[in-house]
Coordinates of C-alpha atoms in Angstrom, one line a residue:
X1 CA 4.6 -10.3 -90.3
X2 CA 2.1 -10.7 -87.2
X3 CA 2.7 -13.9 -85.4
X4 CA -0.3 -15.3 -83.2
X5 CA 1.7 -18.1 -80.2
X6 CA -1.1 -20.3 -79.1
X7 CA -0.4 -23.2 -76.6
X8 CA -2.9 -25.8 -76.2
X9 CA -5.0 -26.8 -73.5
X10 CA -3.6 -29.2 -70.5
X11 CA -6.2 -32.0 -69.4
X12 CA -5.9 -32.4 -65.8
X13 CA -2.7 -34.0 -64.9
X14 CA -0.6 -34.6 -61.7
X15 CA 1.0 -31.4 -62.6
X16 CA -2.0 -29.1 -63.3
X17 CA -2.4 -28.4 -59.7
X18 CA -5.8 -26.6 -60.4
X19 CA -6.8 -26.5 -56.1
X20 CA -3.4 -25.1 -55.1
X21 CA -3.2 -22.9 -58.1
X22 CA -7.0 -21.4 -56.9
X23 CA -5.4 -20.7 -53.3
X24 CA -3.2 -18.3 -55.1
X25 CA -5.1 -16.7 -56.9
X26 CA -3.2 -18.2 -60.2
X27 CA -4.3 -19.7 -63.4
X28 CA -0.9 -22.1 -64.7
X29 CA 1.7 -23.7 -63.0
X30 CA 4.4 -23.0 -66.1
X31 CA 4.4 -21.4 -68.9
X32 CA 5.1 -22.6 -72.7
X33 CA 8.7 -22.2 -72.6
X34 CA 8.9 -23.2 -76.1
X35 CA 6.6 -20.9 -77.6
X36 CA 8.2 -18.1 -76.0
X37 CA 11.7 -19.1 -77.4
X38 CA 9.9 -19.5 -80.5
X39 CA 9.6 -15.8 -80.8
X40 CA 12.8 -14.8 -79.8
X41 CA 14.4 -17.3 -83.1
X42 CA 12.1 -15.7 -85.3
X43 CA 13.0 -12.0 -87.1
X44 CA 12.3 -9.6 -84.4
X45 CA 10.8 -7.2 -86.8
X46 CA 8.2 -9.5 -86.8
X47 CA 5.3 -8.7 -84.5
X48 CA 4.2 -11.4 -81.6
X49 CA 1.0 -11.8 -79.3
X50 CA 1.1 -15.2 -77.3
X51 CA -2.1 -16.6 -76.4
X52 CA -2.0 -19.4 -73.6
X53 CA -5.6 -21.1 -73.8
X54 CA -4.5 -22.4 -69.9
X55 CA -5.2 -19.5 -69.7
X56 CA -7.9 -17.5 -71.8
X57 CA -8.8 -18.0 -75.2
X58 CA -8.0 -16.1 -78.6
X59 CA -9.6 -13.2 -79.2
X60 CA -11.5 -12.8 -82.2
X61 CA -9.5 -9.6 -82.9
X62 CA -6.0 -11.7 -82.1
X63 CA -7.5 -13.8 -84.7
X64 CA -8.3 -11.5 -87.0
X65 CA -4.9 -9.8 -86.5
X66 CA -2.5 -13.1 -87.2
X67 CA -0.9 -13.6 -90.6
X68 CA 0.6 -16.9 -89.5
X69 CA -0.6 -18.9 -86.4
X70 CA 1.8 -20.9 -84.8
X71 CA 1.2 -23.6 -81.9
X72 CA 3.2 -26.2 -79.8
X73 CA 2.4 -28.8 -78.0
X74 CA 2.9 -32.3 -76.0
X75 CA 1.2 -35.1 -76.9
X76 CA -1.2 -34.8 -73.3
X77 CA -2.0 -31.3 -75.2
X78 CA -3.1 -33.6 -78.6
X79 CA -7.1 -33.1 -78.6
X80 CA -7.3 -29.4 -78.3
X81 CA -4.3 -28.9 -80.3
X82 CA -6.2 -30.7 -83.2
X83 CA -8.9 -28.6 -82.7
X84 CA -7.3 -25.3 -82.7
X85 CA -5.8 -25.9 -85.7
X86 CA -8.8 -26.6 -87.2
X87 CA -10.5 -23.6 -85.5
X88 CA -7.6 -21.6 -87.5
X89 CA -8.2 -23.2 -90.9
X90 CA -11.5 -22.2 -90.8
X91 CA -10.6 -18.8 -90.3
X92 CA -8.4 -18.9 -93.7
X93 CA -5.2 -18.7 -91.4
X94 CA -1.6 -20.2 -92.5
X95 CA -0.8 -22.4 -89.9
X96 CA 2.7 -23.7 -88.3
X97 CA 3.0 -26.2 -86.1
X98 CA 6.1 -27.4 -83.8
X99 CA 7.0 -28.9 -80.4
X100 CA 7.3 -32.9 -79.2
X101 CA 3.9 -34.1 -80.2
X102 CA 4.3 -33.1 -83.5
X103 CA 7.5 -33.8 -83.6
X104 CA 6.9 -37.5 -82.7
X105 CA 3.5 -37.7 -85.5
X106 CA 4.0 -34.7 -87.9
X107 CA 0.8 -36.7 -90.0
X108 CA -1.9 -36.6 -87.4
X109 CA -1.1 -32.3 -87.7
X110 CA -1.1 -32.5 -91.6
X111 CA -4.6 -34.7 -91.7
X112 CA -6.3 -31.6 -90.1
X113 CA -4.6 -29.1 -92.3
X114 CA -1.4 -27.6 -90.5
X115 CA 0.6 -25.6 -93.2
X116 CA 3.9 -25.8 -91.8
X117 CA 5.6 -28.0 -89.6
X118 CA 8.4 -26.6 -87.9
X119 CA 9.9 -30.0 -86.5
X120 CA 12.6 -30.9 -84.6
X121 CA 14.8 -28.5 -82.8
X122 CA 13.9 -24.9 -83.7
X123 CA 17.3 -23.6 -83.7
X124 CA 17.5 -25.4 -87.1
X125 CA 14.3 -25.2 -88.6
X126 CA 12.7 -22.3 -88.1
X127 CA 15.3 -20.6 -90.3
X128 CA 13.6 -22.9 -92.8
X129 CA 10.7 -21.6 -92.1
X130 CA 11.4 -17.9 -92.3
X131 CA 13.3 -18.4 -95.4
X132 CA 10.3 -20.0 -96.9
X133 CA 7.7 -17.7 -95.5
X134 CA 10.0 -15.0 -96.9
X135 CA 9.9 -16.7 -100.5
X136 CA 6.3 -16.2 -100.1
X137 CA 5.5 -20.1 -99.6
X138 CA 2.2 -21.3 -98.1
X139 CA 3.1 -24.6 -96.8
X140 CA 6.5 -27.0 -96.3
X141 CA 8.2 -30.1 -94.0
X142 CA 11.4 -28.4 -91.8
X143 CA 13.5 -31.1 -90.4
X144 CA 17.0 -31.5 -89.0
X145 CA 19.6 -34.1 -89.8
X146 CA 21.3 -32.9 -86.0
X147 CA 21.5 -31.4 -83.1
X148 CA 22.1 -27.7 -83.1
X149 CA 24.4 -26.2 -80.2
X150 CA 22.4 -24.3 -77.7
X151 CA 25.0 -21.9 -77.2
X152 CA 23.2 -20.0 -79.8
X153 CA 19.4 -19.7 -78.5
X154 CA 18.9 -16.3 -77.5
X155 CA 16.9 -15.2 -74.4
X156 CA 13.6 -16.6 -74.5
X157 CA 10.7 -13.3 -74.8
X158 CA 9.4 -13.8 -71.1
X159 CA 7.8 -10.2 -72.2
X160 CA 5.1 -12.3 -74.3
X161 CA 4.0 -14.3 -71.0
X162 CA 1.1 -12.7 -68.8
X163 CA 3.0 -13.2 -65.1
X164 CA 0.0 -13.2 -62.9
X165 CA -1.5 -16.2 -64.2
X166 CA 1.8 -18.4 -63.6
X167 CA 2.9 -19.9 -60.2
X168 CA 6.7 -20.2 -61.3
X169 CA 8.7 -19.4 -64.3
X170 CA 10.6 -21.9 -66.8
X171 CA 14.2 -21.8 -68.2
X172 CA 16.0 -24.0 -69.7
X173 CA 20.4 -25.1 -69.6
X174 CA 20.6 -28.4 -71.3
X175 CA 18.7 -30.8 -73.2
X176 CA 19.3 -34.5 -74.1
X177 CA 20.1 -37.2 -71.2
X178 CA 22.3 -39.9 -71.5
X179 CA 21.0 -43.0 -70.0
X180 CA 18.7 -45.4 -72.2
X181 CA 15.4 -46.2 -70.7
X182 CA 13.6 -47.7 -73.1
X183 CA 10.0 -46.0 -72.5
X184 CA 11.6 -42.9 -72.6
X185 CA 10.9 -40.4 -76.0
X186 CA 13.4 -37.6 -74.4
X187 CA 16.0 -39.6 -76.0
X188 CA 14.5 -39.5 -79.4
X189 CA 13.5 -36.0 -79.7
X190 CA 17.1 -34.3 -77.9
X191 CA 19.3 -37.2 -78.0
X192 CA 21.6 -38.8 -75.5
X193 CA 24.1 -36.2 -75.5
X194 CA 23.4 -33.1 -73.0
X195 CA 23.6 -30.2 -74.8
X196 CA 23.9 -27.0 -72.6
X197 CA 24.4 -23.5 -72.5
X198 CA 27.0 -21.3 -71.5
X199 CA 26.9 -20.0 -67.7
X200 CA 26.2 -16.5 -69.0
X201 CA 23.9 -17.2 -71.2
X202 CA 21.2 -19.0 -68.1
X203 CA 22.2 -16.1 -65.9
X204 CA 21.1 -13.3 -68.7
X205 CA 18.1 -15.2 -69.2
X206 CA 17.5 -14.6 -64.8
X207 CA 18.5 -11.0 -65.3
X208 CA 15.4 -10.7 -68.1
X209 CA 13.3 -12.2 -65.7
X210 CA 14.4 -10.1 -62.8
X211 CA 14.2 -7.2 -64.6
X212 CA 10.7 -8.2 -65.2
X213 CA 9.6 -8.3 -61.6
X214 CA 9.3 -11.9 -61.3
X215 CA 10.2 -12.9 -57.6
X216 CA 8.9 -16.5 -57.5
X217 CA 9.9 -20.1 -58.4
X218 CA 12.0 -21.1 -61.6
X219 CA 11.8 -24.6 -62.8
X220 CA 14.6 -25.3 -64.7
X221 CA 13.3 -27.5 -67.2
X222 CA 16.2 -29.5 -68.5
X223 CA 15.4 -33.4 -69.3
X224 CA 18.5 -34.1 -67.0
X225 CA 19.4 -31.3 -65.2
X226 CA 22.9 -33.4 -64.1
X227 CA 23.2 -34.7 -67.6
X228 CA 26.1 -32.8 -68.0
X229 CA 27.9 -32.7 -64.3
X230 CA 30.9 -31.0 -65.1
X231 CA 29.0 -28.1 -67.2
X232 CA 26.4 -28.2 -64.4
X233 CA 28.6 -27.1 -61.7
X234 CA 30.4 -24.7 -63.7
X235 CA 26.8 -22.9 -63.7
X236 CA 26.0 -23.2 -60.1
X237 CA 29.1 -21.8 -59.1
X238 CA 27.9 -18.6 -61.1
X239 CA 24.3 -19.0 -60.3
X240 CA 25.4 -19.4 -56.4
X241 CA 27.2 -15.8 -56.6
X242 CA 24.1 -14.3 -58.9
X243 CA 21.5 -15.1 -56.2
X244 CA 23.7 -14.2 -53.6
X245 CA 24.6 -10.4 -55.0
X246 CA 20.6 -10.4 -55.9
X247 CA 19.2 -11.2 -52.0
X248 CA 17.7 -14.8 -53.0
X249 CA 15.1 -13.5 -55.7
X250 CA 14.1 -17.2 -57.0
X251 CA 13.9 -20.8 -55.6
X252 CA 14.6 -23.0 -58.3
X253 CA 13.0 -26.5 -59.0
X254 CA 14.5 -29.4 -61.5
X255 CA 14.5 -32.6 -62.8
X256 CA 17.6 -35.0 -62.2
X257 CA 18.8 -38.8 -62.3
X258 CA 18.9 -40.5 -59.4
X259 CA 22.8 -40.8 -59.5
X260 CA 22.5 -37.2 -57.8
X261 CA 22.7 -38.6 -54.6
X262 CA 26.8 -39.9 -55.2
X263 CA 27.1 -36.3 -55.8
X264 CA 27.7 -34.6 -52.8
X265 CA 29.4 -31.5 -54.2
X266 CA 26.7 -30.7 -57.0
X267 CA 24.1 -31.2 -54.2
X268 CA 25.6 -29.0 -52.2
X269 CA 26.0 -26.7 -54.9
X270 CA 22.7 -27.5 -55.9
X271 CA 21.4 -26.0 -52.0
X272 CA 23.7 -23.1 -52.2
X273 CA 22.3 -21.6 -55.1
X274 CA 18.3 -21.8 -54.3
X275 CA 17.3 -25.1 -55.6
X276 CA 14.6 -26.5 -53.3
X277 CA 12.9 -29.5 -55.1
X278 CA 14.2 -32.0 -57.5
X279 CA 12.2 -34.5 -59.3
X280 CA 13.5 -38.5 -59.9
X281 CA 12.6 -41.1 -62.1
X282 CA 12.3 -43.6 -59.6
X283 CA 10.2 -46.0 -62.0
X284 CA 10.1 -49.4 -59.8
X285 CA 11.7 -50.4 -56.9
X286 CA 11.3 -53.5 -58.8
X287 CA 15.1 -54.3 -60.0
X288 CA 13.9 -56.8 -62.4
X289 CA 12.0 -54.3 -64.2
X290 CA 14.6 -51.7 -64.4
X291 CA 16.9 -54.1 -66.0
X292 CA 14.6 -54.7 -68.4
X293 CA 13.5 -51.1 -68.9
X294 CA 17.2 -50.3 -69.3
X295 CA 16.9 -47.9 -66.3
X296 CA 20.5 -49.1 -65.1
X297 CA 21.3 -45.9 -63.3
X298 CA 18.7 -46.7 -60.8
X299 CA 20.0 -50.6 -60.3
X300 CA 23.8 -49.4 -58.7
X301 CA 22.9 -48.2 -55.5
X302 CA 20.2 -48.3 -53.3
X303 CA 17.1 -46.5 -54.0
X304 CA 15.8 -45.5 -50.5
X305 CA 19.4 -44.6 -49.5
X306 CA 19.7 -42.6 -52.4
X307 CA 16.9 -40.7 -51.7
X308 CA 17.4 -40.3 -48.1
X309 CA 20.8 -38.7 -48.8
X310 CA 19.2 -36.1 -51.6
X311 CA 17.1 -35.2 -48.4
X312 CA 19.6 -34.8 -45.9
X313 CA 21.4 -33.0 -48.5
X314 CA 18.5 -30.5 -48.5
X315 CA 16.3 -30.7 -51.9
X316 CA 12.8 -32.1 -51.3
X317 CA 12.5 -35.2 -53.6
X318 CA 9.6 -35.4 -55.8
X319 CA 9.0 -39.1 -57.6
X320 CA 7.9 -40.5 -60.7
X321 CA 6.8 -44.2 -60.8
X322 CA 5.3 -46.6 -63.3
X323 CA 3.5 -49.9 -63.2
X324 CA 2.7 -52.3 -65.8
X325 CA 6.4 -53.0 -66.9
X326 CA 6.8 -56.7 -68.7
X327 CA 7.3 -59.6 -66.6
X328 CA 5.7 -57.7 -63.3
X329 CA 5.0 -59.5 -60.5
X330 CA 1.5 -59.1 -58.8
X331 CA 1.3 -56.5 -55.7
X332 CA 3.6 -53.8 -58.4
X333 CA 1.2 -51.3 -56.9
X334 CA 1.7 -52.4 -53.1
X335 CA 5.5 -52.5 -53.6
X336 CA 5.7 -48.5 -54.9
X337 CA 3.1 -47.7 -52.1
X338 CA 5.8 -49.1 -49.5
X339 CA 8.7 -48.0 -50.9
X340 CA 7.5 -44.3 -51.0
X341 CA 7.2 -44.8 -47.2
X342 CA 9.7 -45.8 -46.8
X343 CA 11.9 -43.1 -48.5
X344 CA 9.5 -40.5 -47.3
X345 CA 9.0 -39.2 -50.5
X346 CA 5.8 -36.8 -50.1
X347 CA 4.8 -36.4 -54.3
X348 CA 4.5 -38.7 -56.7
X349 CA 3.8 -38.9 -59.8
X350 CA 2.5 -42.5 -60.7
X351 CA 0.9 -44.0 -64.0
X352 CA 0.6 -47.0 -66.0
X353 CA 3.4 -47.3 -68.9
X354 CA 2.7 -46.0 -71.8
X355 CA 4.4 -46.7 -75.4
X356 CA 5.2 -42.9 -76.8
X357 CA 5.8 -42.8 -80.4
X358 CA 9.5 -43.8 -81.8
X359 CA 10.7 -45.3 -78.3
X360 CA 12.5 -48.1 -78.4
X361 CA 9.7 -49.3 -76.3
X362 CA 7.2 -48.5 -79.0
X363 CA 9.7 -50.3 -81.5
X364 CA 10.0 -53.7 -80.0
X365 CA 6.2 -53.6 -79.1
X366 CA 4.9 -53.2 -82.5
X367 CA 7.3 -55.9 -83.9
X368 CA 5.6 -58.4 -81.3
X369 CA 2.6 -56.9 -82.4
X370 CA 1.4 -55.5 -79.4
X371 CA 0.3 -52.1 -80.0
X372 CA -3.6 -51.3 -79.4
X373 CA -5.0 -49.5 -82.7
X374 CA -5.4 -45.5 -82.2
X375 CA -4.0 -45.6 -78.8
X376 CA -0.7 -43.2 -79.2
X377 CA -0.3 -43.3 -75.9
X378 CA 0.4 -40.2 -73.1
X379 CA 2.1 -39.8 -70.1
X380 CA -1.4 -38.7 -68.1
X381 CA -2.5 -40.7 -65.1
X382 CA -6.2 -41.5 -66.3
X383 CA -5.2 -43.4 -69.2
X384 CA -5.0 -47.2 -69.7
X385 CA -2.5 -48.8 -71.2
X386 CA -1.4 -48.3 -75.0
X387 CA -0.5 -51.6 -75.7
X388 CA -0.9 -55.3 -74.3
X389 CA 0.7 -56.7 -71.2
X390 CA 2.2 -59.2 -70.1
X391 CA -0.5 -59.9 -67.4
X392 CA -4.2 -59.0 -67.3
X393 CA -4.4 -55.3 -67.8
X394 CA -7.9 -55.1 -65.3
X395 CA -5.2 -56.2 -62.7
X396 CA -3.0 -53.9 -63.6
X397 CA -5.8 -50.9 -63.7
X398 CA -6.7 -52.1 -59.9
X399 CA -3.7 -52.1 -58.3
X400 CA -3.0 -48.5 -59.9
X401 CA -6.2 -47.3 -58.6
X402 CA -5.6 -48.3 -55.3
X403 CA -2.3 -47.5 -55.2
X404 CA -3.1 -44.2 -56.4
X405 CA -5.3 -43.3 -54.0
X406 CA -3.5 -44.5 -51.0
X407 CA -0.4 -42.6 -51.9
X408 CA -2.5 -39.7 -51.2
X409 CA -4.5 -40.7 -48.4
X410 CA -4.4 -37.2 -46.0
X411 CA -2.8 -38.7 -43.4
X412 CA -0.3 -40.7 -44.8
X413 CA 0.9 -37.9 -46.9
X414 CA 1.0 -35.5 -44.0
X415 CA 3.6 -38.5 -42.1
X416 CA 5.5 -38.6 -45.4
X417 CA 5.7 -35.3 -46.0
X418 CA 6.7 -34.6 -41.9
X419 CA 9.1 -37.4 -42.0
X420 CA 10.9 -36.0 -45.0
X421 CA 11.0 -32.4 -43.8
X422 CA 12.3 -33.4 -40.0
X423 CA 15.1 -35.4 -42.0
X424 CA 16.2 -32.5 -44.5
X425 CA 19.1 -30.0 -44.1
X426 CA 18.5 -26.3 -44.5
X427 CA 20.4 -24.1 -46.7
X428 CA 23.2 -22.2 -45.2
X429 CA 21.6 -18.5 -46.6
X430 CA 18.7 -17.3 -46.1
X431 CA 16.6 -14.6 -48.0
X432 CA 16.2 -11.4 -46.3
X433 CA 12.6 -11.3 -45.1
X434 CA 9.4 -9.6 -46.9
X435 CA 6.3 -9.3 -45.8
X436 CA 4.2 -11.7 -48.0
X437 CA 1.5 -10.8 -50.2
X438 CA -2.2 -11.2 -48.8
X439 CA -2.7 -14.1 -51.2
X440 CA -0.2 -15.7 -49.6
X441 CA -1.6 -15.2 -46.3
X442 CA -4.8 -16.1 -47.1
X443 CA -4.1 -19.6 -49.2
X444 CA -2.1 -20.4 -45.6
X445 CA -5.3 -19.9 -43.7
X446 CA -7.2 -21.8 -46.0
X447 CA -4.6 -24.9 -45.3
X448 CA -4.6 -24.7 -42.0
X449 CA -8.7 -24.4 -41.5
X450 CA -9.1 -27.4 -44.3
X451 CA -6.2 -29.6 -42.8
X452 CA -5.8 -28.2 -39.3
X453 CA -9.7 -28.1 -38.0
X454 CA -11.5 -29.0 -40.9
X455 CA -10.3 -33.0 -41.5
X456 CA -9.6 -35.7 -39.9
X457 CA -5.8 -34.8 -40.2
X458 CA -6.3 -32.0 -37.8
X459 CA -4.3 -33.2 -35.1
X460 CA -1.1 -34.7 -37.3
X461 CA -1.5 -31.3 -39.0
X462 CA -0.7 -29.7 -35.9
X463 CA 1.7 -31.4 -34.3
X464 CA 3.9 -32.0 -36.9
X465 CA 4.0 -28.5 -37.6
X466 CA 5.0 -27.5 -34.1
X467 CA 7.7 -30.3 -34.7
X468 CA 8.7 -29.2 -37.4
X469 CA 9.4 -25.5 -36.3
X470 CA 10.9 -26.9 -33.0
X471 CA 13.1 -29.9 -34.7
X472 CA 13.8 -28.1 -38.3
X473 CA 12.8 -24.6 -38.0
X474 CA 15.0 -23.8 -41.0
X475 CA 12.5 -25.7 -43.6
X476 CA 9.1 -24.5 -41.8
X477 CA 8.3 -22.4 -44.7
X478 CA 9.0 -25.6 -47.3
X479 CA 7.2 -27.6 -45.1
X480 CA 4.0 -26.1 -45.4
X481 CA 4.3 -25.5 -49.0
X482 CA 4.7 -29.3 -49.1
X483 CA 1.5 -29.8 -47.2
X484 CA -0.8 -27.2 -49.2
X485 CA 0.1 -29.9 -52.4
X486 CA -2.1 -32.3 -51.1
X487 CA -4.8 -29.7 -51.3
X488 CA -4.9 -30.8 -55.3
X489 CA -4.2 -34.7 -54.9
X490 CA -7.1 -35.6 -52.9
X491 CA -9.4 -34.3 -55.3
X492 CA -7.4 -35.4 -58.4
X493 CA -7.1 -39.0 -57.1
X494 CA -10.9 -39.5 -57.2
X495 CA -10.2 -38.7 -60.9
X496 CA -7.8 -40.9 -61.5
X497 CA -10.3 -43.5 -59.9
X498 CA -13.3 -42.3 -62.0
X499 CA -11.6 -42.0 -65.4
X500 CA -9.7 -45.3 -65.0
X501 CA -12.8 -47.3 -63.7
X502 CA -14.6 -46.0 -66.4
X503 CA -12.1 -46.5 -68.9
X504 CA -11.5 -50.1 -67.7
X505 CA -15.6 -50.7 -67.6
X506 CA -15.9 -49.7 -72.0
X507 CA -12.7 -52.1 -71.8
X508 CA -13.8 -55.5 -70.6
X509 CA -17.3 -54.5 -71.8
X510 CA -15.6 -55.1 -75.6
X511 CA -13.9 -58.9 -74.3
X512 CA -10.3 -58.2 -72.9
X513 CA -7.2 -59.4 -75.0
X514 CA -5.1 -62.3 -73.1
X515 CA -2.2 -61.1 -71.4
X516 CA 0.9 -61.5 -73.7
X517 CA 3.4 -64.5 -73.9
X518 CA 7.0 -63.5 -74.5
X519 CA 8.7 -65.8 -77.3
X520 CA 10.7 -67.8 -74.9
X521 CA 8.3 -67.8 -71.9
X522 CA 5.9 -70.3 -74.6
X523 CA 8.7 -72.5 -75.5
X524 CA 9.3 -72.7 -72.2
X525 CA 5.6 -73.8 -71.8
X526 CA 5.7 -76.2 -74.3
X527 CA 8.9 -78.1 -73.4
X528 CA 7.3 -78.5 -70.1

């Protein structure tokens, strides 16, 4: 059986770095992790070619090769997903189709003629699938009634991946997170119960990807990377010998609730064993929104403090923030401006809330009858609103775009970014030193002509990195990494301006909807 992977096309996103990417000479910043665990479930007699069109498109001798043609995606990969599998239908190809977007709307795959739908958690279902294919089916539903234990998943087939094209790898310890934020579909898809691996089975999946060659970043992809804390630092205290006994071969990245910071062992641990970045769903510094968002792990201590002591602990904070949350105030925008100052927090991510498929979110919205027709929503910043809010959405869409684009004004990242850096510990090890690779070198003078000669940020540029190497030396390299990011925001933030303005222009031009009235709010009214 010859098995064609093909992953689906990213729009540009916060995260598709495209300008820092080109300074490297590199195509993706991750690659499809799923896919590639995919393969290594399936019968390894089978035969695989993976096809990442982030990265090239299919052949027409790939095509021709394929028996089966299977694809994953999230729902920001939705359009070209569609497509593809349309593109294989008309190529007389069976077609299987997995991952969250599916997952979340198997029907929107079947109305354009997907064959199989592998949903769910593969661990379960794609035994379904290979018993079927094996029975000589053409088509079938795999679902799961639970969760399978991850203890099982074998190594992901990093083999399949094309390495020059990625900036960092991807591996996964646990999945599920158990808070309850209501917006959130991580929930619905991997439950509220983190699942993880064994400690050997995450460091076998390191040694593949030593043996490999790689020698660069690792995201570890988990929904909650502290989900589990106990399991967590079981790991680390592993993963802190591994990268020892291997000279500091990786410098790992993660996502992680913002409880981390109460933590000071598993940050420490955290530090000792590579990790550099970690990303938080900040949301709001608005309490009354996290209340009402459920987000109650963000409500118990305070936020800036919080994030000020993942600093000094030494991971670079990286921030996620929403507006358009019921009951808002006016100014949302100006608040998550400030507070990102404040807590010298150099990247965020920042969009306007969206209703993803089967949240509770998407629930109570669609029994007040708030949903907009054939808007499924995605978590991409140049997209309006999927449903109605509770004050005008053109308001909204303003404050976003302005907020946007002073988050990423040159020189006010360069101070945040500086003023996070001078603040940050340094780990205690330190890699043994290698000449870096010409790309390398040359992206680096690229940053520094651009930002150090070019722009008005020239003389910031220069004297916080003097500052920096005087004050912090330990976190120079870090630092400057942290500056090159900007290289991708200032374009993407006239993006987000164009595509929202636009966006907002079709919306008012078809007569905007009243902002919505909660139940009690209009009693209130009337008693009055």
């Amino acid at each position: 059986m010859r098995i064609l992977l093909v992953y689906p096309i990213f729009p540009k996103t916060f995260w598709s770095y495209e300008k820092i990417l080109a300074l490297v000479d590199r195509k993706v910043l991750l690659p499809p992790l799923g896919l590639v665990t995919v393969a290594a479930i399936l019968p390894q007699e089978w035969e695989f070619k993976l096809v990442d069109r982030n990265i090239r498109q299919a052949t027409e001798e790939e095509w021709a090769w394929a028996d089966v043609v299977i694809f994953s995606a999230m729902i920001v990969q939705k359009q070209d997903l569609l497509d593809q599998i349309q593109e294989a239908k008309q190529r007389g190809k069976l077609v299987a189709v997995g991952g969250p977007y599916p997952t979340s709307t198997p029907h929107e795959v079947q109305n354009v003629g997907a064959d199989f739908l592998i949903l769910d958690e593969g661990e379960i279902t794609l035994p379904m699938f290979i018993e079927a294919i094996q029975r000589g089916e053409t088509s079938g539903i795999f679902r799961a009634t639970e969760k399978p234990d991850v203890t099982s998943t074998p190594i992901p087939r990093f083999d399949l991946l094309e390495f020059d094209a990625y900036d960092m790898m991807s591996v996964q310890f646990s999945r599920g997170c158990p808070f309850q934020c209501e917006f959130c579909d991580i929930i619905v898809l991997y439950g509220r119960k983190p699942r993880t691996k064994t400690p050997a089975q995450l460091l076998a999946e390191l040694d593949y990807l030593y043996e490999l060659g790689w020698r660069r970043g690792v995201f570890m992809v988990d929904d909650n990377f502290i989900g589990n804390k106990r399991n967590v630092k079981l790991l680390l205290k592993e993963l802190k010998v591994w990268m020892a006994e291997h000279n500091y071969p990786f410098r790992f990245d993660t996502e992680a609730s913002i409880d981390l910071a109460q933590d000071p062992e598993l940050m420490e641990l955290m530090v000792e064993s590579g990790f550099a970045a970690v990303f938080l769903g900040i949301e709001t510094p608005d309490e009354d929104s996290l209340q009402l968002t459920k987000k109650f792990q963000n409500t118990r201590n305070s936020l800036i403090e919080s994030v000020e002591t993942i600093i000094n602990a030494g991971l670079r904070p990286m921030a996620g923030f929403i507006i358009g949350f019921d009951g808002e105030k006016a100014g949302a925008g100006d608040r998550i401006v400030r507070f990102a100052e404040q807590a010298a927090i150099p990247s965020t991510t920042f969009a306007m809330l969206q209703a993803l498929p089967n949240t509770a979110l998407w629930h109570r919205l669609k029994k007040e009858g708030r949903l907009r027709e054939n808007q499924d929503g995605n978590i991409n910043q140049t997209t309006l609103m999927n449903f109605i809010p509770t004050r005008p959405l053109e308001d909204i869409a303003r404050e976003y775009i302005e907020a946007f684009c002073a988050l990423y004004d040159p020189v006010k990242y360069l101070d945040r970014t500086y003023r996070c850096f001078l603040m940050m510990g340094a780990p205690s090890w330190k890699a043994p030193f290698k000449m870096p690779e010409w790309v390398v070198i040359k992206a680096l003078l690229i940053v520094i002509w651009r930002q150090g000669i070019k722009r008005e940020t020239r003389w910031k540029f220069w004297h916080h990195l003097f500052s920096i190497i005087k004050r912090n030396p330990g976190v120079a390299e870090h630092y400057l990494s942290a500056c090159a990011h900007n290289e991708h925001f200032l374009e993407y933030r006239q993006i987000v301006r164009d595509q929202i303005e636009s966006q907002l222009a079709a919306y008012l031009a078809q007569g905007a909807e009243k902002p919505y009235v909660p139940t009690q709010a209009k009693t209130e009214a009337v008693v009055s």
